[in-house]
Amino acid sequence: MPSSDGSAPRHLVSIDDLTNDEILKLFEVADRIRADRRQVSRLAQGSIVASLFYEPSTRTRLSFESAMQRLGGGVISAADMRASSAAKGESLADTVRVVGAYADVIVIRHPKEGAAKVAQRYAKVPVVNAGDGSHEHPTQTLCDLYSLRVEKGGIEGLDVVLCGDLKYSRTIHSFAFALARFGANLVCAPQPGFELPSYVVHRLRHEYRVEPHSVEVKDLETVAPQMDAMYFTPERPHQLSLFTDIREVNVKKFDALYVTRPQRERYTEAERSVAAPYFRVDRAALSGAKFRDTVVLHPLPRIDELSYDLDEDPRSIYFEQAARGVPVRMAVLGFLLGLFELGTAPPAPRSPIRLRTRGGIECGNSNCVTHAERQYLSPEYHLVSREPLLIRCAFCDHEQQVPLLGCSSTRHFHFASSAEVARIKPEHLVLFASEHQAQSAGYVAAGTRSSANRE
Ligand code: NCD
């Protein structure tokens, strides 16, 4: 809902849209709701949430709808977008512009990475990302963090193992960023071939000063009795969590094990044909002393990666984790609708260096929303680093290198490796995919005679 002072609505598209203080305040609201739901049972009367689900969902959609109804609000739901105008070829931008007039908040799940960011751009009401491809799933992360806080009393300093398909699990990406921000220690135990994507690793490294280091998932089983071999820890006391050499640290216990299913629907042909069995967590895998007090989390649904023999185990909290999704999402909806004041400052505006592209550099991520919505959406990038020259898609966050850069002031273009690139002012940077592209746009190679003539 646009706020009463006319300012832009708040959205929850990435976990970075909330500060740590805001997250903790939302958890306090969720605590109060759990203690007495009746206090808020009419709070959202007259407001409507629209759930737009372009991908299957049980928990996320139903818990959002339950949350809105428990706040006294209404729900309109397109649970299967194949039965909507999307099937006729309607663009995402048009759909959210229209649905934003029918509802006060939009909850969207979409197979394309960056889709929720597109929805945020075109809707005039708050947008909540309920999962965009394998990119992010921030409200699942709030449920996961909330469960850790309830079970362990806090998040900072916890030792958390992330296990399974770390490549395509969007829940893992948002969760890893949040754990890093709250100062938890992370152990990555990926299924071989399904390690954290490089853009997640880079972001952990550059934005949270976290140095990732992965261990093969099979080690979880075989190394379990001497689990020291899988630990990553903060390097300096006041630094955010940092993965370092696992052998350096002697961890006594693990606080949490977060298991994810193989995200087969996102696999390439080659990945689908890999025969390696997916790691399975069962009682035997958790028999070591270091797992004595480990809570087992899973965003669900599970396939075979989490044995049913753990369901009655007191360490298993995945069904509680799912149940807590309702009060957490009640807090989120109430906040975005302006019904709760958190009394905390919003995140400082991030001002990444936005780059202009001439001649269209395509995002290297084939599942990026820019490929699917190209009739109105142009690729946009932010500068990550100049050496090496690395750009990040403004929609899906994937990073890539660019071969050529131009300066809109001198109208020269330079190879990315050129020392001159560092001297171009950010507002003058222009990206090119090829020399031909640069020349067609009227740029000349730096140092050539024609460029010299222009100086
Ligand atoms: C997750 C998702 O959709 O990303 N499910 C959920 O929201 N609870 C995890 C998954 O599908 O594996």
XYZ file of C-alpha atoms and ligand atoms in Angstrom:
467
model
C 0.000 0.000 0.000
C 1.509 3.400 -0.846
C 2.103 5.027 2.523
C -0.140 7.881 3.654
C 2.652 10.415 3.080
C 2.808 9.319 -0.564
C 6.266 7.754 -0.254
C 7.100 4.605 -2.203
C 5.773 1.366 -0.676
C 8.146 -1.056 1.043
C 8.720 -4.375 -0.705
C 10.200 -7.688 0.378
C 11.907 -8.975 -2.739
C 15.306 -9.760 -1.263
C 16.286 -10.484 2.321
C 18.349 -7.285 1.981
C 15.122 -5.278 1.882
C 14.992 -5.611 5.682
C 17.632 -4.570 8.205
C 18.628 -6.926 11.005
C 16.790 -4.637 13.458
C 13.634 -4.791 11.372
C 13.858 -8.581 11.210
C 14.191 -8.821 14.985
C 11.254 -6.443 15.468
C 9.148 -8.537 13.059
C 10.024 -11.561 15.190
C 8.755 -9.736 18.281
C 5.497 -9.062 16.457
C 5.312 -12.757 15.496
C 5.912 -13.688 19.163
C 2.999 -11.490 20.236
C 0.763 -12.944 17.544
C 1.636 -16.480 18.634
C 0.842 -15.575 22.234
C -2.560 -14.118 21.340
C -3.800 -14.121 17.799
C -7.096 -12.438 18.631
C -5.449 -9.038 19.168
C -4.841 -8.744 15.440
C -7.816 -10.626 14.054
C -9.380 -7.485 12.545
C -6.258 -5.506 11.878
C -6.239 -5.900 8.100
C -9.987 -5.610 7.622
C -10.663 -4.104 4.217
C -7.241 -4.992 2.821
C -6.636 -7.659 0.205
C -3.595 -9.764 -0.643
C -3.270 -11.109 -4.183
C -1.283 -14.309 -4.505
C 0.155 -14.790 -7.979
C 1.757 -18.209 -8.220
C 3.407 -19.109 -11.504
C 4.998 -22.180 -9.868
C 3.613 -24.907 -7.599
C 3.326 -24.131 -3.907
C 1.550 -25.514 -0.879
C 3.084 -24.014 2.260
C 4.040 -20.597 1.020
C 0.771 -19.773 -0.713
C -1.492 -21.276 1.917
C 0.451 -19.759 4.807
C 0.270 -16.305 3.206
C -3.435 -16.717 2.603
C -3.984 -18.023 6.116
C -1.913 -15.125 7.492
C -4.021 -12.544 5.667
C -7.279 -14.139 6.741
C -6.101 -14.327 10.338
C -5.435 -10.594 10.142
C -9.043 -10.121 9.041
C -8.102 -9.288 5.447
C -9.195 -10.801 2.177
C -7.397 -12.938 -0.374
C -7.571 -13.143 -4.140
C -5.556 -15.941 -5.561
C -4.281 -17.048 -8.917
C -2.873 -20.341 -7.746
C -2.238 -21.625 -11.227
C -1.118 -18.927 -13.615
C -1.523 -21.360 -16.522
C -5.224 -20.628 -16.138
C -4.646 -16.842 -16.181
C -3.881 -14.300 -18.892
C -0.217 -15.231 -18.591
C -1.191 -18.244 -20.685
C -2.373 -15.822 -23.392
C 1.008 -14.140 -23.370
C 0.388 -11.245 -20.991
C 3.583 -9.693 -19.688
C 4.491 -9.773 -16.026
C 4.523 -5.967 -15.947
C 0.944 -5.727 -17.216
C -0.279 -8.454 -14.865
C 1.094 -6.775 -11.743
C -0.085 -3.325 -12.845
C -3.607 -4.696 -13.125
C -3.534 -6.902 -10.032
C -2.051 -4.032 -8.019
C -5.332 -2.201 -8.564
C -7.306 -5.152 -7.158
C -5.199 -5.725 -4.056
C -3.129 -3.898 -1.429
C -0.184 -6.279 -1.517
C 1.001 -8.817 -4.093
C 2.712 -12.093 -3.187
C 4.411 -13.531 -6.251
C 6.183 -16.788 -7.058
C 7.718 -17.071 -10.486
C 10.138 -19.460 -12.218
C 12.302 -16.650 -13.624
C 15.081 -15.165 -11.533
C 14.552 -11.470 -10.937
C 10.790 -11.672 -11.655
C 9.838 -10.268 -8.256
C 12.092 -7.280 -8.892
C 10.234 -6.637 -12.132
C 6.926 -6.899 -10.259
C 8.204 -4.421 -7.668
C 9.061 -1.983 -10.439
C 5.618 -2.047 -12.044
C 3.206 -2.588 -9.146
C 2.067 0.390 -7.100
C 1.544 -1.791 -4.018
C 4.045 -3.745 -1.894
C 5.412 -6.882 -3.539
C 6.564 -9.947 -1.634
C 8.873 -12.413 -3.352
C 7.606 -15.903 -2.586
C 10.449 -17.416 -4.635
C 11.881 -16.347 -8.013
C 13.509 -19.276 -9.777
C 16.557 -20.368 -7.843
C 17.349 -16.804 -6.794
C 15.801 -15.816 -3.438
C 12.966 -16.665 -1.062
C 13.142 -14.065 1.696
C 10.020 -14.935 3.680
C 11.135 -18.572 3.946
C 14.359 -17.196 5.382
C 12.385 -15.224 7.963
C 10.628 -18.469 8.981
C 13.992 -20.253 9.161
C 15.673 -17.533 11.216
C 12.640 -17.252 13.452
C 12.756 -20.989 14.141
C 16.448 -20.799 14.985
C 15.775 -17.908 17.347
C 12.889 -19.756 19.045
C 14.868 -22.997 19.404
C 18.329 -21.589 20.135
C 17.545 -18.217 21.696
C 19.394 -16.228 19.014
C 21.276 -16.486 15.736
C 24.673 -14.874 16.264
C 27.467 -17.387 16.716
C 25.364 -20.432 15.832
C 27.065 -23.178 13.821
C 24.742 -23.979 10.927
C 25.264 -26.684 8.286
C 23.719 -26.029 4.850
C 23.273 -29.350 3.118
C 22.137 -30.616 -0.289
C 21.402 -28.663 -3.473
C 22.994 -25.320 -2.649
C 23.027 -24.305 -6.311
C 19.330 -24.157 -7.131
C 17.781 -23.838 -3.644
C 16.594 -20.262 -3.402
C 15.888 -20.769 0.302
C 19.596 -21.453 0.830
C 20.693 -18.246 -0.909
C 18.547 -15.884 1.142
C 19.314 -17.889 4.292
C 23.096 -17.789 3.727
C 23.017 -13.986 3.301
C 20.929 -13.591 6.439
C 23.043 -15.968 8.533
C 26.151 -14.079 7.437
C 24.542 -10.774 8.391
C 23.580 -12.068 11.830
C 27.074 -13.456 12.441
C 26.323 -17.187 12.373
C 29.036 -19.633 11.286
C 28.273 -21.569 8.133
C 29.243 -25.026 7.008
C 28.498 -25.715 3.359
C 27.957 -29.381 2.566
C 26.749 -29.347 -1.050
C 25.714 -32.288 -3.126
C 28.651 -32.630 -5.573
C 28.025 -30.409 -8.586
C 25.464 -28.331 -6.698
C 27.677 -25.897 -4.829
C 26.673 -22.319 -4.037
C 26.531 -20.274 -7.272
C 29.442 -17.936 -7.823
C 27.310 -14.805 -7.529
C 26.219 -15.901 -4.046
C 29.808 -16.664 -3.100
C 30.969 -13.285 -4.444
C 28.260 -11.453 -2.601
C 29.086 -13.244 0.642
C 32.707 -12.399 0.047
C 32.379 -8.766 -1.042
C 29.318 -7.530 0.822
C 29.537 -9.596 4.006
C 33.287 -10.261 4.016
C 32.639 -13.988 4.131
C 35.140 -16.353 2.554
C 33.241 -19.439 1.394
C 34.764 -22.879 1.395
C 32.785 -25.973 0.521
C 33.025 -29.546 1.671
C 31.524 -32.475 -0.179
C 28.250 -33.642 1.215
C 29.465 -37.212 1.590
C 31.834 -35.908 4.262
C 28.840 -35.135 6.391
C 28.365 -38.857 6.716
C 31.918 -40.091 6.814
C 33.460 -37.211 8.730
C 30.555 -36.882 11.115
C 32.375 -38.495 14.038
C 35.338 -36.104 13.599
C 33.281 -33.234 12.356
C 36.050 -30.635 12.850
C 36.863 -31.092 9.198
C 33.831 -29.133 8.077
C 33.895 -25.919 10.007
C 34.062 -22.359 8.773
C 34.289 -19.603 11.287
C 34.750 -15.867 11.674
C 38.358 -14.889 11.192
C 38.272 -11.928 13.508
C 35.979 -11.483 16.483
C 34.049 -8.508 15.082
C 33.908 -9.622 11.517
C 30.756 -11.115 10.111
C 30.810 -14.854 9.664
C 33.668 -16.045 7.542
C 34.406 -19.408 6.054
C 38.056 -20.314 6.482
C 40.104 -23.458 6.478
C 38.012 -26.024 8.195
C 40.885 -27.866 9.795
C 41.848 -24.860 11.885
C 38.876 -24.997 14.154
C 37.637 -27.532 16.570
C 33.885 -27.286 16.649
C 32.256 -29.008 19.555
C 28.740 -29.204 18.209
C 26.455 -28.137 15.414
C 23.458 -26.009 16.295
C 21.453 -26.556 13.133
C 21.380 -28.684 10.007
C 19.406 -27.192 7.094
C 18.513 -29.847 4.539
C 17.223 -29.111 1.032
C 15.741 -31.351 -1.631
C 17.254 -31.743 -5.108
C 15.597 -28.972 -7.141
C 15.207 -31.314 -10.127
C 12.771 -29.078 -11.966
C 15.638 -26.604 -12.468
C 18.307 -29.062 -13.593
C 19.894 -29.018 -17.015
C 19.773 -32.194 -19.093
C 23.332 -33.000 -18.037
C 22.540 -32.497 -14.354
C 19.465 -34.700 -14.628
C 21.511 -37.552 -16.015
C 24.035 -37.492 -13.142
C 23.634 -40.787 -11.392
C 25.232 -39.910 -8.020
C 22.753 -40.633 -5.248
C 21.528 -37.603 -3.353
C 22.674 -37.392 0.221
C 20.129 -38.625 2.763
C 19.931 -37.425 6.349
C 18.689 -40.038 8.779
C 19.127 -41.006 12.410
C 22.406 -42.793 11.676
C 23.868 -39.696 9.989
C 23.090 -37.684 13.102
C 24.363 -40.203 15.636
C 27.650 -38.377 16.366
C 28.057 -36.414 19.593
C 28.360 -33.186 17.654
C 24.774 -33.574 16.461
C 23.374 -34.190 19.929
C 21.671 -30.770 20.111
C 21.423 -30.059 16.379
C 18.021 -28.873 15.244
C 17.071 -30.217 11.824
C 15.450 -27.688 9.491
C 13.975 -28.207 6.033
C 11.862 -25.730 4.034
C 9.806 -28.683 2.742
C 8.635 -30.385 0.629
C 11.018 -33.295 1.211
C 11.604 -36.068 -1.255
C 14.128 -38.722 -0.122
C 16.798 -36.527 1.418
C 15.291 -36.509 4.896
C 14.326 -39.831 6.390
C 10.917 -40.288 8.003
C 12.749 -41.985 10.873
C 13.706 -38.498 12.062
C 10.142 -37.202 12.312
C 9.677 -38.211 15.939
C 13.188 -37.168 16.889
C 13.116 -34.136 19.208
C 15.830 -32.503 17.098
C 13.520 -32.364 14.071
C 11.710 -29.059 13.934
C 10.715 -28.842 10.268
C 6.989 -29.097 10.890
C 7.155 -26.413 13.596
C 9.249 -24.359 11.171
C 6.434 -24.623 8.593
C 3.740 -23.837 11.181
C 5.596 -20.702 12.283
C 5.281 -19.454 8.727
C 1.817 -18.123 9.520
C 2.647 -15.757 12.416
C 5.836 -14.668 10.656
C 3.913 -13.886 7.455
C 1.192 -12.141 9.491
C 3.928 -9.875 10.827
C 5.326 -9.309 7.315
C 1.933 -8.508 5.770
C 0.964 -6.233 8.656
C 4.253 -4.390 8.330
C 4.056 -3.956 4.547
C 0.455 -2.798 4.826
C 1.564 -0.159 7.320
C -0.471 -1.728 10.150
C 2.481 -2.273 12.520
C 5.103 0.320 13.309
C 8.440 -1.358 13.917
C 10.122 1.817 15.162
C 13.310 0.979 13.283
C 15.001 2.681 10.362
C 14.694 1.111 6.895
C 17.835 -0.101 5.113
C 20.091 2.713 3.952
C 19.474 3.293 0.256
C 21.992 1.301 -1.718
C 23.476 3.241 -4.568
C 25.228 0.711 -6.744
C 26.904 2.075 -9.825
C 24.343 1.565 -12.554
C 25.883 0.920 -15.940
C 24.559 1.826 -19.350
C 24.688 -0.754 -22.082
C 24.755 0.113 -25.738
C 23.938 -2.655 -28.149
C 22.530 -4.917 -25.449
C 24.766 -7.111 -23.361
C 22.602 -10.081 -22.455
C 22.518 -11.442 -18.931
C 24.576 -14.631 -18.863
C 21.949 -16.380 -16.753
C 19.582 -18.078 -19.205
C 16.868 -18.163 -16.525
C 16.993 -14.416 -15.919
C 13.679 -12.609 -16.284
C 15.249 -10.201 -18.794
C 15.242 -12.973 -21.422
C 11.590 -13.790 -20.843
C 10.199 -10.249 -20.691
C 12.328 -8.656 -23.353
C 9.475 -6.846 -25.122
C 9.681 -4.083 -22.497
C 12.613 -4.956 -20.208
C 16.191 -4.001 -21.044
C 19.104 -5.608 -19.248
C 20.588 -3.445 -16.492
C 23.797 -3.974 -14.612
C 25.641 -2.726 -11.589
C 29.391 -2.539 -11.335
C 30.823 -5.101 -8.904
C 34.531 -4.508 -9.463
C 36.848 -2.919 -12.011
C 39.649 -5.431 -11.602
C 38.561 -7.835 -12.862
C 35.785 -5.995 -14.623
C 32.717 -7.649 -13.192
C 29.085 -6.608 -13.569
C 25.964 -7.837 -11.798
C 22.511 -8.139 -13.344
C 20.188 -5.679 -11.606
C 17.387 -8.275 -11.722
C 18.814 -11.744 -11.041
C 22.159 -10.746 -9.418
C 24.213 -13.068 -11.618
C 27.671 -11.756 -12.307
C 29.624 -11.749 -15.542
C 32.702 -10.229 -17.096
C 32.526 -7.721 -19.949
C 35.124 -7.442 -22.686
C 34.832 -3.727 -23.497
C 34.029 -0.516 -21.723
C 33.396 2.892 -23.206
C 33.601 6.377 -21.779
C 30.594 8.466 -22.784
C 32.619 11.641 -22.268
C 35.597 10.879 -24.533
C 33.656 8.357 -26.664
C 36.601 5.981 -26.549
C 36.272 2.310 -25.856
C 38.816 0.262 -23.934
C 39.495 -3.412 -23.365
C 38.488 -4.414 -19.872
C 42.112 -5.230 -19.028
C 43.269 -1.687 -19.886
C 44.596 0.428 -17.031
C 42.611 3.385 -18.395
C 39.346 1.749 -17.399
C 40.022 2.622 -13.780
C 40.101 6.323 -14.690
C 36.620 6.451 -16.276
C 34.092 8.139 -14.009
C 31.287 5.750 -12.989
C 28.592 7.918 -14.593
C 30.473 7.774 -17.923
C 30.883 3.982 -18.078
C 29.183 2.254 -21.032
C 29.295 -1.516 -21.614
C 29.923 -3.110 -25.003
C 29.881 -6.765 -25.992
C 32.142 -6.308 -29.047
C 34.264 -3.815 -30.947
C 31.698 -3.827 -33.706
C 29.014 -2.818 -31.223
C 31.170 -0.014 -29.845
C 32.002 1.283 -33.313
C 28.369 1.158 -34.405
C 27.541 3.326 -31.394
C 30.116 5.887 -32.587
C 32.905 4.962 -30.176
C 36.516 4.573 -31.284
C 39.238 2.412 -29.822
C 41.356 4.332 -27.337
C 44.809 5.137 -28.660
C 43.906 4.827 -32.352
C 44.501 7.691 -34.756
C 40.781 8.547 -35.023
C 40.485 8.603 -31.274
C 43.558 10.805 -31.063
C 41.957 13.189 -33.572
C 38.922 13.475 -31.359
C 40.884 14.448 -28.240
C 10.847 -24.123 -0.977
C 10.763 -23.381 -2.297
O 9.706 -23.296 -2.908
O 11.786 -22.841 -2.670
N 9.587 -24.486 -0.482
C 8.940 -23.600 0.311
O 8.693 -22.474 -0.046
N 8.626 -24.011 1.537
C 11.790 -25.255 -1.039
C 11.644 -26.278 -2.102
O 10.747 -26.236 -2.946
O 12.493 -27.166 -2.115
